[in-house]
Amino acid sequence: MSPPCCREDRAAGAAAPKRAGTAARRPPPVVSRLGIVGRRDVCTRLPGATSGKPARGGGWDERVPASGRPAAPKAPHTGRPRPRTAGPGSPCAKTEVTDPRAIARARPPAVTCAGGLPPVHRARPCQPPRLPLPPSPGPPLRRPPVTAGPLPRSRLLAYGIGSVGTGVFSALPGLLLLYYLTDVLGVAAGAAGLVLVLPKVWDMLVDPAIGVASDREAVRTGGRSRLMLAGALALPLLFAAMFAAPTQSPAWSALWVGAAFLLATTAFNLFQVPYVALPAEISPRRDQRARAMSWRVVCLTLGILAAGGLAPVVVEAAGGGRPGHLAMGAAIGAVLCAALLAATLGTRWIPGRAGTGTLGPVAAFRAARGNRPFFALAAAFSTQSLAVSVMLAGAPYVATYRLGDYGLTSAMFVCVVGPSLVAVPAWSALARRFGTVNCYLVALVAMTATTALLFPAVLAEHAAAVLAVTGLVGLFYTGLQLLPLTLLPETVREDAGRSGQAQAGTFTGLWTGLETGAMALGPGLFSAVLAATAFRSSDVASAVVQPGSALLGLSWGFTLMPAALFLVSLVPLLAFRKLTAVGEKSAA
C-alpha cells in the first residue's frame, strides 16, 4: 500500500492544470527514510539511491542501489488526498543528500515485504517474508542425541552385559563341541572338524551382509536394536539344540550338530554384528568409548569364565556323557537369553550414525575397502583369535590325556581368563600412558613367549606348572582382547571423514566374520593335528589308549602351534602401526 503523503501529492498534482511545455516533465522520484519511493518535492532522496527517470504511468519508480540489488517493488497510488506539505517530524521531510561518499556510507539494507511497501505512518519496520524450512537430510532420530559428558555406569553396564552372552557362545563351541563330537557321540576326528568349520565358512560370507543390513536399519530407524533382538531370541534355543543330538548313528549325530551349529552361529551374528558397532556411536569422546570397551572386556571375561569354568562342572554334575551335555546346553541357553535380552533393551538409547542415505552391499564394500588400517588390525586380531581357538580346542585333550583329569579343563580355563578381572584396569592405565598400539605390541610378544613355555610344562605332565603358566598367559591374553577392541571404533570413526559414510555396521560385519571364521577354524586345525598324529576317537562308554604320536601331537598343537600363530600376527600389527603413524603425520 502506498504512503499517504505520496498518494495525496499525486492526487493533488493530477487535479492541477498542466503548464505548457512541462506536461511531460516531472520531478525525479526519490526514496524516503523508510525505504519508500515518492516524488522529489515530497520525500527525501535516500542515501544510496541513484537518479533516474520516473516510472511510466505515474506509478512509483523503482530505484536500484549502488550495490546492484533491486529496491522495493512498485505499488499503485490509492487512497484519499491529503495536503502536499509534510510536517517537521515527518519522515518525508524536504531534505536531500547529494554527497556520493555519504550515500555509500549510509546505504540501508534492502528489505522487501511480501504484501508490498509499508505505509509511512507505521513506525514498526518491515518484516521479511517467512521462507519454508529446507527438507531434512535424513529421518529424525527416535532417540535422544548422545551427549559429550561422561557415560553413567548404568549405561556402561547395560552395554557390557551383552558380552557375557557373546563370551559364552564364543568360548563354549571351541571348548566343548569338538570333544562332544569325538568322545561322546563317536564321530571321527576329521568329520568332527569339518562339522565345526563349515558353519563358520557360512558365517564369514553372511556377516558382512548383516553389517550392511545393520547400517541400513540405522538410517531408517535411528538404531540397531531390531537385529539384536532377533538374535537374542533365537540363539538360546539353537544353542540347547546343539547338545541335544540323537544317538542313532555318528553320521546322523554329526549332521544334527552341524545344522544346529550353523543356525546358532547365524543367530549369534545377528546380535554380535550390530552390538560391536555400538562403541563407535556410544559417545563422541574417545575416553568414554575406551571406558565402554573396558566394561565390555570385563563382562566378556565373566562370560568366558562362566563358559569355561561352569559348563564342565555342570556336565559332570549332571552325570557326564550325553545327559550331562544336554543339561549344560539348557542351563547355558538360559544364561544367553538373559544376557542378550538385557543388552538389547539397555542399549536402545544409542543413536545410529550411518550417514544420510542407505548403501547396498557392493557400494558399502567399495566405500570400505580404502580403510587400510582397519584391515591390517582385523588381520592381526583374527590371526590371534585363531591361535586362541586352537588352545581352547586342545585344553580338554591336554587335561584328559596329559594331566589325567578332565575336570582340570575348568581350572585351566579359570587360570587363563581369571586374571583379566585385574589386568583390564592395568592395561587401560598403561595404554593411556604409553599408547594403545605400543602396549598391544608388548602384549603380543609376551603372549608368544609365554605360550611357548607351556610346551615343556605339558610334556612334564605336572598340573601345578601347567596351571601357573596358563595364569601368566591370561595376563597377556587380556591385553590381546582389550587393546584391539579399543582401536576398532577409532578406525571406524576415522574412516567416516575419508569416505563420507559412517559404516560402523559394515566394518563390524567384516570384523565379526573374520573373527568367527578364525574361532571355527581353530578346532578344525586342531582336529587336523589329531588326525595326522593317529588320534583314536571313541564314545563315552569305551576307553582307548592313545599312541605316543597322538600325545605328542596334542601337546604341541596346544602350545607351539598357537605360539607360531601369535608370531605371524605380528606382521599385520606392525603394518597397522606404520599406517596409523603416517595418518597422524598427514593430519598434523
Coordinates of C-alpha atoms in Angstrom, one line a residue, residues 166-180 182 196 200 300-301 303-309 311-312 383-400 406 408-418 447 451 454 470 473-474 477 481 515-516 518-527 530 554-563 565-566:
T166 CA 28.9 -63.3 23.4
G167 CA 31.8 -64.6 25.6
V168 CA 29.8 -67.7 26.5
F169 CA 29.0 -68.6 22.9
S170 CA 32.4 -67.7 21.6
A171 CA 34.2 -70.0 24.0
L172 CA 31.9 -73.0 24.5
P173 CA 31.8 -74.4 21.0
G174 CA 35.5 -74.2 20.7
L175 CA 36.0 -75.6 24.2
L176 CA 33.5 -78.5 24.3
L177 CA 31.9 -79.1 20.9
L178 CA 34.8 -81.0 19.3
Y179 CA 35.2 -83.1 22.4
Y180 CA 31.5 -83.7 22.5
T182 CA 34.6 -87.2 19.2
L196 CA 32.8 -77.2 13.0
K200 CA 31.9 -70.7 10.2
L300 CA 33.4 -60.8 28.3
T301 CA 35.8 -62.2 30.9
G303 CA 31.1 -64.8 30.2
I304 CA 34.2 -66.8 29.3
L305 CA 34.6 -67.8 32.9
A306 CA 31.0 -68.9 33.0
A307 CA 31.5 -70.9 29.9
G308 CA 34.9 -72.5 30.7
G309 CA 34.6 -72.7 34.4
A311 CA 30.0 -75.6 31.8
P312 CA 32.3 -78.6 32.5
T383 CA 45.1 -64.5 13.5
Q384 CA 45.3 -64.1 17.3
S385 CA 41.7 -65.4 17.6
L386 CA 42.7 -68.4 15.6
A387 CA 45.6 -69.1 18.0
V388 CA 43.3 -68.7 21.0
S389 CA 40.7 -71.1 19.5
V390 CA 43.4 -73.7 18.9
M391 CA 44.3 -73.5 22.6
L392 CA 40.6 -73.8 23.6
A393 CA 40.1 -76.8 21.5
G394 CA 43.2 -78.5 22.9
A395 CA 42.5 -77.8 26.5
P396 CA 40.1 -80.8 27.2
Y397 CA 42.5 -83.2 25.5
V398 CA 45.6 -82.0 27.5
A399 CA 43.6 -82.2 30.7
T400 CA 42.3 -85.7 29.9
Y406 CA 39.1 -84.0 32.6
L408 CA 41.2 -79.7 35.2
T409 CA 39.8 -78.2 32.0
S410 CA 37.8 -75.8 34.1
A411 CA 40.8 -75.0 36.3
M412 CA 42.9 -74.2 33.2
F413 CA 40.2 -72.0 31.8
V414 CA 39.9 -70.1 35.0
C415 CA 43.7 -69.6 35.1
V416 CA 43.7 -68.1 31.6
V417 CA 40.6 -65.9 31.9
G418 CA 40.6 -65.1 35.7
M447 CA 52.0 -63.8 24.8
T451 CA 52.6 -69.8 25.1
L454 CA 53.7 -74.2 28.1
T470 CA 48.4 -70.6 32.0
V473 CA 49.2 -66.5 29.7
G474 CA 46.0 -65.0 31.0
Y477 CA 45.6 -62.6 26.8
Q481 CA 41.4 -58.7 23.9
E515 CA 36.8 -63.4 14.0
T516 CA 34.1 -66.1 13.9
A518 CA 39.1 -67.9 12.9
M519 CA 37.4 -69.2 16.0
A520 CA 35.8 -72.0 14.0
L521 CA 39.0 -72.8 12.1
G522 CA 40.8 -73.3 15.3
P523 CA 39.0 -76.6 16.3
G524 CA 39.3 -77.7 12.7
L525 CA 43.0 -77.1 12.7
F526 CA 43.5 -78.9 15.9
S527 CA 41.4 -81.8 14.7
L530 CA 44.8 -85.1 15.8
L554 CA 48.0 -82.8 21.0
S555 CA 50.8 -81.3 23.2
W556 CA 52.5 -79.2 20.6
G557 CA 49.1 -78.4 19.0
F558 CA 48.1 -76.9 22.3
T559 CA 51.3 -74.9 22.8
L560 CA 53.7 -74.4 19.9
M561 CA 51.1 -74.1 17.1
P562 CA 49.4 -71.1 18.9
A563 CA 52.8 -69.5 19.6
L565 CA 50.3 -68.1 15.0
F566 CA 50.8 -65.3 17.5

